[in-house]
PDB file of C-alpha atoms in Angstrom:
ATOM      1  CA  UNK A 169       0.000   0.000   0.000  1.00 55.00           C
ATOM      2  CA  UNK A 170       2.885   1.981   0.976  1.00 64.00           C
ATOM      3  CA  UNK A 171       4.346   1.355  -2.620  1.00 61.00           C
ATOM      4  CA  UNK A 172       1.384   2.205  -4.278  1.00 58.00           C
ATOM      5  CA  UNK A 173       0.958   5.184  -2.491  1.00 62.00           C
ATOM      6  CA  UNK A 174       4.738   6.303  -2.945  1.00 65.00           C
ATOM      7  CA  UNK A 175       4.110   5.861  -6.852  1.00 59.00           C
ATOM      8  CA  UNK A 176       0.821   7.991  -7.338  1.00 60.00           C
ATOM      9  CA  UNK A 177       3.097  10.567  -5.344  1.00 65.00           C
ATOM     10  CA  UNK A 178       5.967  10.139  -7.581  1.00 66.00           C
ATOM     11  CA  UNK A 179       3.428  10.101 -10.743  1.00 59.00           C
ATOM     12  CA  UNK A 180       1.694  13.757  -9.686  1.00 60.00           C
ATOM     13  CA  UNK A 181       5.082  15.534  -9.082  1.00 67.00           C
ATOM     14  CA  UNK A 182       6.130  14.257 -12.580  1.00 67.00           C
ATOM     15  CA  UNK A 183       3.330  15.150 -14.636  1.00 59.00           C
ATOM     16  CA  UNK A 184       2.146  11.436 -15.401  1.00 63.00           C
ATOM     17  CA  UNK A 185      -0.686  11.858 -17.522  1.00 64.00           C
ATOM     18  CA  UNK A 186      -3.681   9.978 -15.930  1.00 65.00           C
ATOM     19  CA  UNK A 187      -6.188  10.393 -18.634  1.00 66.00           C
ATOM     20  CA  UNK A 188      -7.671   7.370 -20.111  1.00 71.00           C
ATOM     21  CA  UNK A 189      -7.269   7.012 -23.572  1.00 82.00           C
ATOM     22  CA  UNK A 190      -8.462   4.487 -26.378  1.00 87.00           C
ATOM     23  CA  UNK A 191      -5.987   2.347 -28.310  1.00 91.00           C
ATOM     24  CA  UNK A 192      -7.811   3.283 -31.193  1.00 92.00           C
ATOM     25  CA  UNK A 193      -7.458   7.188 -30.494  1.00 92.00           C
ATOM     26  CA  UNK A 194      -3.705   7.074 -30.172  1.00 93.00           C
ATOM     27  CA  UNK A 195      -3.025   4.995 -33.444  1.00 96.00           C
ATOM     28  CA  UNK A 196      -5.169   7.498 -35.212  1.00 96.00           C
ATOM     29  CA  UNK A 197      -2.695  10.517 -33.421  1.00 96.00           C
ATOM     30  CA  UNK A 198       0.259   8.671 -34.688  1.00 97.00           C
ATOM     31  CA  UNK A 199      -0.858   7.736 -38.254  1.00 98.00           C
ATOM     32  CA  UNK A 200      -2.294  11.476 -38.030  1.00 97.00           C
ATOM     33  CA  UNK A 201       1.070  12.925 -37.406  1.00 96.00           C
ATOM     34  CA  UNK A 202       2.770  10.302 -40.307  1.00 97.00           C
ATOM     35  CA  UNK A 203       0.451  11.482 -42.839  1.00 97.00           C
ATOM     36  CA  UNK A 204       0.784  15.431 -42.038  1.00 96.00           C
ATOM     37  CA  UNK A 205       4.294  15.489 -41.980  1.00 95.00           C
ATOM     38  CA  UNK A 206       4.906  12.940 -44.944  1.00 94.00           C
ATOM     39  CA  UNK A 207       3.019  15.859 -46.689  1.00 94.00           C
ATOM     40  CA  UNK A 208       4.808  18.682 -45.282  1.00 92.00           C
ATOM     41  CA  UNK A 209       8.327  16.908 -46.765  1.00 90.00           C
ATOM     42  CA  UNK A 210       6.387  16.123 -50.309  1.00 90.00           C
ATOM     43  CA  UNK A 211       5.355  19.629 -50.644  1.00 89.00           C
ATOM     44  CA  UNK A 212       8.319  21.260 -49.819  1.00 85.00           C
ATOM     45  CA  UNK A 213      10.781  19.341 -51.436  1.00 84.00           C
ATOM     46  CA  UNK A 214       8.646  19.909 -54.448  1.00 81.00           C
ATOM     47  CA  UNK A 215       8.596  23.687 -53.947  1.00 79.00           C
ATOM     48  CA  UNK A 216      12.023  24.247 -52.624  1.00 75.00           C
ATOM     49  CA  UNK A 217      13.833  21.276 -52.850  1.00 76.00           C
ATOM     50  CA  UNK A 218      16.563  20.068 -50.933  1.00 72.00           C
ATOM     51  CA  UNK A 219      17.175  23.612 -48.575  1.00 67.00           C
ATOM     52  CA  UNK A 220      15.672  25.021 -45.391  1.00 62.00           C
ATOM     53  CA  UNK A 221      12.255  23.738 -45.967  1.00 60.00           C
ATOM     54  CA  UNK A 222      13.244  20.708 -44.565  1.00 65.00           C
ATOM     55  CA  UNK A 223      15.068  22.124 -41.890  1.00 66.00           C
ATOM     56  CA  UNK A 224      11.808  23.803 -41.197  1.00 69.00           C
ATOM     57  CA  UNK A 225       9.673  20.704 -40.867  1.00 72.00           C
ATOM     58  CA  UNK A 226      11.432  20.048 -37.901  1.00 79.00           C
ATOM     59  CA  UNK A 227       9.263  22.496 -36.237  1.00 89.00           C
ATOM     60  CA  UNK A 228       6.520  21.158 -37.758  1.00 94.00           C
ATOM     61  CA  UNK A 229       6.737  17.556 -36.246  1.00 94.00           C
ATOM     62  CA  UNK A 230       6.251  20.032 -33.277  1.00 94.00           C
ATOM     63  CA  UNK A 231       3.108  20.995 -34.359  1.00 97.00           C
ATOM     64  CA  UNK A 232       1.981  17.609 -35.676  1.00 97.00           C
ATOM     65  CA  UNK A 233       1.838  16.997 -31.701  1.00 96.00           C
ATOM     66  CA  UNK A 234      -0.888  18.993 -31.239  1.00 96.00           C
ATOM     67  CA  UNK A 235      -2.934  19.232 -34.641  1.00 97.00           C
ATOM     68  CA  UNK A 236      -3.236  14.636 -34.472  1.00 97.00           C
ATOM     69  CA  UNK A 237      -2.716  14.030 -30.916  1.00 94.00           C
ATOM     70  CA  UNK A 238      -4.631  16.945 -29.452  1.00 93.00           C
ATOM     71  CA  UNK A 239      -6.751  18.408 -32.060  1.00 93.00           C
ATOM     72  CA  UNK A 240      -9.622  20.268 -30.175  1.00 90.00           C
ATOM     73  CA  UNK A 241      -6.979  21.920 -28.185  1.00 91.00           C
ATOM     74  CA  UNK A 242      -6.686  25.797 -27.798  1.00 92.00           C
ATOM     75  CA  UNK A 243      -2.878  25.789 -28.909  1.00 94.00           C
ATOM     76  CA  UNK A 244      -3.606  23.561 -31.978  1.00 96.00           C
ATOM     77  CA  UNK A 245      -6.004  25.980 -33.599  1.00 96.00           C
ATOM     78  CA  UNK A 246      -5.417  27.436 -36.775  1.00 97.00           C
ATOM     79  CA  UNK A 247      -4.569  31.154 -35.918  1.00 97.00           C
ATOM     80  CA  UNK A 248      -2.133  29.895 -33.264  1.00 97.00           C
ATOM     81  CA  UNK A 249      -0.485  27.600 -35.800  1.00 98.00           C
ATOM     82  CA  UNK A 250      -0.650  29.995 -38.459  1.00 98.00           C
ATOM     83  CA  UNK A 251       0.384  33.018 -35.948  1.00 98.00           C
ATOM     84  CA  UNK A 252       2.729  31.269 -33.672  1.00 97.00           C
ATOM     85  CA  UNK A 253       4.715  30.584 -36.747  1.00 97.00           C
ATOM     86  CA  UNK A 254       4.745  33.373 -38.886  1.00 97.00           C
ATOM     87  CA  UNK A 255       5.209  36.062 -36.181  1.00 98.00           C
ATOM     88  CA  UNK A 256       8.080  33.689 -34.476  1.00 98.00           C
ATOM     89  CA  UNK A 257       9.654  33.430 -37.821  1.00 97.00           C
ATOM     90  CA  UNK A 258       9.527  37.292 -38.377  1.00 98.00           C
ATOM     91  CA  UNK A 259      11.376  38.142 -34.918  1.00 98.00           C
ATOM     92  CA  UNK A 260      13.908  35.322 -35.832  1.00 97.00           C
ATOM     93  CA  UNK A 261      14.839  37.063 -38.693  1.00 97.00           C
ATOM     94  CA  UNK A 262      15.041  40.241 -37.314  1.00 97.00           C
ATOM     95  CA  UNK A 263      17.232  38.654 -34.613  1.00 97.00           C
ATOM     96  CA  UNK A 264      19.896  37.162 -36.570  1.00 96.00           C
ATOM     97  CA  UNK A 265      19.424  40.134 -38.852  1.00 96.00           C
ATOM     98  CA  UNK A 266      20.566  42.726 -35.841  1.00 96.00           C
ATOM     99  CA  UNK A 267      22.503  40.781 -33.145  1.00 96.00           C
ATOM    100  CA  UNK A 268      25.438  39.120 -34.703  1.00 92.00           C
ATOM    101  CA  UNK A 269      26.140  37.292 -31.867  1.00 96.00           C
ATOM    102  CA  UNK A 270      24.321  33.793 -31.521  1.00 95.00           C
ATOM    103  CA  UNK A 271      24.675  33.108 -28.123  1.00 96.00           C
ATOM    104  CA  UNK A 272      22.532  36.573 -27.527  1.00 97.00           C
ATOM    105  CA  UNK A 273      19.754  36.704 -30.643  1.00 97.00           C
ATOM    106  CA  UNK A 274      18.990  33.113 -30.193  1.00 97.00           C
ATOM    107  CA  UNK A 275      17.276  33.355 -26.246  1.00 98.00           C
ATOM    108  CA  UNK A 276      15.835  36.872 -27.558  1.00 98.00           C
ATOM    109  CA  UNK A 277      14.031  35.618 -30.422  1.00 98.00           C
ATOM    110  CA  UNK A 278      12.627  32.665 -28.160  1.00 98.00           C
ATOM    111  CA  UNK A 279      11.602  35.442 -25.478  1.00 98.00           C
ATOM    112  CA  UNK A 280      10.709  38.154 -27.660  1.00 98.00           C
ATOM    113  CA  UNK A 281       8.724  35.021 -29.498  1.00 98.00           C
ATOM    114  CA  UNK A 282       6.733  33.873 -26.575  1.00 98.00           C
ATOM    115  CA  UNK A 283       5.836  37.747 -25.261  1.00 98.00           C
ATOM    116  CA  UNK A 284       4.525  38.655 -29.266  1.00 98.00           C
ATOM    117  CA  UNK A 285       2.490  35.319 -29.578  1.00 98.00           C
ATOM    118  CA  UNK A 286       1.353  35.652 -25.948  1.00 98.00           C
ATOM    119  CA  UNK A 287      -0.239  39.633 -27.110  1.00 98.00           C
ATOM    120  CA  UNK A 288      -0.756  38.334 -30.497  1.00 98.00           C
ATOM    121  CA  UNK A 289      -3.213  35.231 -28.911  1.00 97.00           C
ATOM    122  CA  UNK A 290      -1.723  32.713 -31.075  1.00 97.00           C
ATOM    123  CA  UNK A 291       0.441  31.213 -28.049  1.00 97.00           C
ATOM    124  CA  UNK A 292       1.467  27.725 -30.262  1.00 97.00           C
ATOM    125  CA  UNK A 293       4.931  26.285 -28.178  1.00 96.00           C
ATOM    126  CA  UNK A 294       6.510  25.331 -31.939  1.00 96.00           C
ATOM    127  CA  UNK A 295       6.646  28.599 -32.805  1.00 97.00           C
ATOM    128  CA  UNK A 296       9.838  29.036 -30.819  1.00 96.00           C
ATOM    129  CA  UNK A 297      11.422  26.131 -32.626  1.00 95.00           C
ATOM    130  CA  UNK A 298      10.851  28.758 -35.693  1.00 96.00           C
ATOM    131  CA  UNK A 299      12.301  31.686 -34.323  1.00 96.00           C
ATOM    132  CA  UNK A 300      15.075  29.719 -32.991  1.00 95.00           C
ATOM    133  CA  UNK A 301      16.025  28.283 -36.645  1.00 93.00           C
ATOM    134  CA  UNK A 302      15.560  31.831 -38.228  1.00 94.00           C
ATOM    135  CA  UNK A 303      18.913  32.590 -36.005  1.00 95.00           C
ATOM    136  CA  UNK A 304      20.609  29.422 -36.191  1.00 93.00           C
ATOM    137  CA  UNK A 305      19.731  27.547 -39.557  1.00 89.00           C
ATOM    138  CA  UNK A 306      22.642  28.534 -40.918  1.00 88.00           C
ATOM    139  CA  UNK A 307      23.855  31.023 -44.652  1.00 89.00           C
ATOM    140  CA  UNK A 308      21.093  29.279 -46.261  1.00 84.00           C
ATOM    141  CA  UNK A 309      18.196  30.543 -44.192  1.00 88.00           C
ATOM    142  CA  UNK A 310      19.858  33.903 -43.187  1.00 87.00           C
ATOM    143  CA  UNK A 311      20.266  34.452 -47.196  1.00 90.00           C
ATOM    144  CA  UNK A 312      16.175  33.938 -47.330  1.00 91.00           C
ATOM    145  CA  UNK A 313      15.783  37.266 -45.264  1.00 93.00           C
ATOM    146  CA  UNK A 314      12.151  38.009 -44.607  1.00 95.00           C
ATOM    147  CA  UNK A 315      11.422  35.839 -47.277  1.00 94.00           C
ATOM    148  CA  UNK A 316      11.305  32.653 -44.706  1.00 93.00           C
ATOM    149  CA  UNK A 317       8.082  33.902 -43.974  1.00 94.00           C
ATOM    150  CA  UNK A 318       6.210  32.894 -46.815  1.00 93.00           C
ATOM    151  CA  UNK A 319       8.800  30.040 -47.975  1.00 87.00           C
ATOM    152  CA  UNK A 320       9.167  28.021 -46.383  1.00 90.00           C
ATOM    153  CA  UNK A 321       7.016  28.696 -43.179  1.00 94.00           C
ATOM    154  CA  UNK A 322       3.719  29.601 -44.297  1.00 95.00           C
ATOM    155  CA  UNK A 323       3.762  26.418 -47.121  1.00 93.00           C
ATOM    156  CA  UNK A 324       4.674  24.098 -44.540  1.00 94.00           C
ATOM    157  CA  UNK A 325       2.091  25.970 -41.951  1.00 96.00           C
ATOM    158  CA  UNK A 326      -0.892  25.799 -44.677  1.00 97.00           C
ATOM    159  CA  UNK A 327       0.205  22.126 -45.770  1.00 96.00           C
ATOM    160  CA  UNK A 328       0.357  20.669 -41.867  1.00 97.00           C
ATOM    161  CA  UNK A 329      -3.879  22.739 -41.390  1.00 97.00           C
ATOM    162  CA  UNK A 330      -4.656  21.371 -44.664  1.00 97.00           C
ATOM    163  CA  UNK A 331      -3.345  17.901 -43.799  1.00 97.00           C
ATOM    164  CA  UNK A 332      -5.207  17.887 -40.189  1.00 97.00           C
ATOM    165  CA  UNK A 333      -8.538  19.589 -41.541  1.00 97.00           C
ATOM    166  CA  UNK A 334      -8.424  16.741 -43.566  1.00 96.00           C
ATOM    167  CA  UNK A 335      -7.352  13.693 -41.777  1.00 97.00           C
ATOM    168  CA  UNK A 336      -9.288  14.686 -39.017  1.00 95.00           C
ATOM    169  CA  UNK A 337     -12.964  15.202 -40.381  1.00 94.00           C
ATOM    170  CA  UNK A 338     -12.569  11.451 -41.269  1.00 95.00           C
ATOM    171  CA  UNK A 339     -13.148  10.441 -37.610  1.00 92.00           C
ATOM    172  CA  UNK A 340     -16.475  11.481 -36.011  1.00 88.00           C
ATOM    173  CA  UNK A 341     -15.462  12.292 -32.889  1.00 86.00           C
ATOM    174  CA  UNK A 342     -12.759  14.636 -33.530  1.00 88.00           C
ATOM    175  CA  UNK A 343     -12.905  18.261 -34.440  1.00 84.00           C
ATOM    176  CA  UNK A 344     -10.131  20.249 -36.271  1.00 92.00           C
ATOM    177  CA  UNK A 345     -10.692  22.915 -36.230  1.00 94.00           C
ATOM    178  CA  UNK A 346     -12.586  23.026 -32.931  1.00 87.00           C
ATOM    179  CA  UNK A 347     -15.343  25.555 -34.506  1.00 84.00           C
ATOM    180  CA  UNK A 348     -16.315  23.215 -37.088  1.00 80.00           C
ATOM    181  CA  UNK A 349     -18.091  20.935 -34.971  1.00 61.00           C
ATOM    182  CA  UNK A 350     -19.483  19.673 -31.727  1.00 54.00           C
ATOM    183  CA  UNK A 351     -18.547  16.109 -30.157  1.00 47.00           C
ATOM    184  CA  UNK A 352     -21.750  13.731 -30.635  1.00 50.00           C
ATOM    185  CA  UNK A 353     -24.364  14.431 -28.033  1.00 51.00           C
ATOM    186  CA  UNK A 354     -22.870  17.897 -27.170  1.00 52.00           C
ATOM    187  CA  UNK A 355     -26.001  20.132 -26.657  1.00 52.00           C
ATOM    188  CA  UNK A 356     -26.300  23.845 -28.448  1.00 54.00           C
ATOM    189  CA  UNK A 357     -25.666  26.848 -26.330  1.00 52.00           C
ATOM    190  CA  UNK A 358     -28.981  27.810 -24.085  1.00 55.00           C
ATOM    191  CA  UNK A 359     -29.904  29.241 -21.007  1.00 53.00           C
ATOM    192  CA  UNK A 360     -27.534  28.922 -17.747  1.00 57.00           C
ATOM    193  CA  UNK A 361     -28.202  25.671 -15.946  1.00 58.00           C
ATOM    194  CA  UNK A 362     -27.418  25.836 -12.431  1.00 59.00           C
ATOM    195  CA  UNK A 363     -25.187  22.197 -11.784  1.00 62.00           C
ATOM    196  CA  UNK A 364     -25.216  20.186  -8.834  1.00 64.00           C
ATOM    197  CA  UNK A 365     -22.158  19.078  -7.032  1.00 67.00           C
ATOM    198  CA  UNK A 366     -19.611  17.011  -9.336  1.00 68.00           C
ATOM    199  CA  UNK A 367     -18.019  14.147  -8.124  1.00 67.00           C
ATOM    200  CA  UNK A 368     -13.749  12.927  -8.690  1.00 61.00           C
ATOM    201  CA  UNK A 369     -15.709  10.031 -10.278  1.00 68.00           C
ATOM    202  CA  UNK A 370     -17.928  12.262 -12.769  1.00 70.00           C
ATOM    203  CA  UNK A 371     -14.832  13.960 -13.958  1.00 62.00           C
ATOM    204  CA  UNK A 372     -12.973  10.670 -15.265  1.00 64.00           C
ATOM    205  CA  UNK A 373     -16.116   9.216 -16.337  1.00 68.00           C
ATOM    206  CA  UNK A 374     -16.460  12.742 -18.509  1.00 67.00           C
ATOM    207  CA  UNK A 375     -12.837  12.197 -19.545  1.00 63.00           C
ATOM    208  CA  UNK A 376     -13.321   8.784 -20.511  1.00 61.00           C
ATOM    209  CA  UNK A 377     -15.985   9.448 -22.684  1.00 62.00           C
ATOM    210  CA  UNK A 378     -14.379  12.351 -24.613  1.00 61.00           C
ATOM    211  CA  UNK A 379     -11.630   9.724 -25.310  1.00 60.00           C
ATOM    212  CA  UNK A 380      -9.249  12.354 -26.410  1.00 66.00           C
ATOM    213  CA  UNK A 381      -5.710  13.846 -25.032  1.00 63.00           C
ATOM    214  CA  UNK A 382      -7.162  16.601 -22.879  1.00 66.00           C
ATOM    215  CA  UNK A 383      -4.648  19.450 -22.403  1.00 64.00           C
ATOM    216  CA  UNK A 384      -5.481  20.229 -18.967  1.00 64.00           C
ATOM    217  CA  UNK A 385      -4.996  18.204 -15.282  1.00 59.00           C
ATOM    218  CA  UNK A 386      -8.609  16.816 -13.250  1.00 63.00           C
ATOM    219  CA  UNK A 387      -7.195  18.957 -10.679  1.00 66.00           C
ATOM    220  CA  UNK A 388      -6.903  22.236 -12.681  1.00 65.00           C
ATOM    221  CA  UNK A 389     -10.930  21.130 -13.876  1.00 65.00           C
ATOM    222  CA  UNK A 390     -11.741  20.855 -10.381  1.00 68.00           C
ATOM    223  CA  UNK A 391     -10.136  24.216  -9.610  1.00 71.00           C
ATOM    224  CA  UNK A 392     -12.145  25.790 -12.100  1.00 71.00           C
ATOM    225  CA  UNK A 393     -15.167  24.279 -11.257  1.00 70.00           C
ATOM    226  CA  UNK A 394     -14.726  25.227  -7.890  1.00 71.00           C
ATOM    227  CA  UNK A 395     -14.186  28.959  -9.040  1.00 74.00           C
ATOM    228  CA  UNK A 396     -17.272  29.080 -11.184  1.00 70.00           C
ATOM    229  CA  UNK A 397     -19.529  27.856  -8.609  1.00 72.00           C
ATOM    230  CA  UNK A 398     -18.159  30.110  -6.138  1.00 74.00           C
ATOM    231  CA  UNK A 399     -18.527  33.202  -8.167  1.00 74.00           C
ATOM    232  CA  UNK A 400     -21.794  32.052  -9.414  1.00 69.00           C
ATOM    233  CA  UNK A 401     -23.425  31.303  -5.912  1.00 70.00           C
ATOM    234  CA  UNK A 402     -21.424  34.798  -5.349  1.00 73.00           C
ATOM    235  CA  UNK A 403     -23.784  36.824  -8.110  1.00 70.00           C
ATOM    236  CA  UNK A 404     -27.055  35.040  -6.370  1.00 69.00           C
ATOM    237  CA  UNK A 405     -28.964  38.078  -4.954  1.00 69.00           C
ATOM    238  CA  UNK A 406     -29.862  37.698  -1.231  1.00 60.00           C
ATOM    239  CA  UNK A 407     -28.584  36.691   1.841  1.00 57.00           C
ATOM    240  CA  UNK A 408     -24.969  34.178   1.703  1.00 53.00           C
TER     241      UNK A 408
END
């Protein structure tokens, strides 16, 4: 018991993701993320060639991540994708265009990278793979200038949304992007509904039925649910 107890410790300080998730779900993520990034290489190497569009796609197995394995998710959206990238890329540039030392524009086009996206709402973690490569890909991406932008960032962005708006509509129950559709036997927006109390047991059981990667802890669900409740009982005219 001791053991067991020791380990479910260990497992929360580390992050161990405790989500249920299908067999089924996760072979679609991974043949997901082989089909958008088989794509990515076809299209650019077509385009560009052999050259910094492949260095690029390194960022984009980054994305991949999100768009197959978490689709529905607020960073894999397309206007953080597309945004994240493009606005990463641009302060990469500028970096190694301004700062010749590496060991300086490198860490201030990540930072400068994760402040713009953060103002910009298109927060997508990739993004400072981009900026990154802008300053450290090398002559043949420094010789690109401002024209990484459009190749080869925003082909390989547009292929990789492409790819997942595709792939994804195959499978009912998942949604890229998120606006396109509701999960099966999600109701349409209405009138509040005042909620009873929700049990640790109603939360997996909710979990388990999405059968998706969920990008946030039960604990940080129960924290919010706890907030909402409190500030909604809060609004409640009369005595508290």
């Amino acid at each position: 018991m001791k053991f067991l107890d020791l380990a479910s410790r260990t497992a929360g300080l580390l992050g161990v993701e405790r989500q249920s998730i299908s067999h089924q779900e996760k072979l679609v993520s991974a043949a997901g993320g082989v089909t958008g990034i088989l794509l990515v290489f076809v299209v650019s190497r077509h385009i560009l060639g052999d050259g910094p569009g492949l260095m690029v796609a390194a960022s984009m197995g980054a994305s991949a991540v999100l768009l197959f394995a978490v689709p529905h998710g607020a960073l894999s959206q397309p206007w953080p994708v597309l945004g994240g990238h493009l606005v990463s890329a641009a302060i990469g540039v500028t970096c190694a265009r301004w700062i010749p030392d590496p060991l300086l524009a490198a860490p201030l086009a990540v930072g400068l990278a994760i402040g713009a996206m953060h103002y910009l709402r298109c927060v997508h973690p990739p993004g400072g793979a981009t900026a990154l490569i802008a300053v450290i890909g090398g002559p043949a991406v420094q010789q690109l200038g401002y024209g990484f932008l459009a190749t080869p960032v925003l082909l390989n962005v547009v292929t990789l949304i492409l790819a997942a708006t595709a792939f994804n509509s195959l499978f009912p129950w998942r949604r890229y992007p998120a606006s396109l559709a509701r999960l099966p036997g999600d109701a349409p927006p209405s009138a509040p509904v005042a909620y009873g109390p929700i049990t640790h047991e109603d939360f997996v059981y909710a979990l388990s039925e999405l059968d998706s990667f969920i990008d946030v802890s039960e604990e940080d669900l129960v924290r919010i649910y706890q907030l909402a409740t409190r500030h909604a009982r809060a609004a409640q005219p009369g005595p508290r």
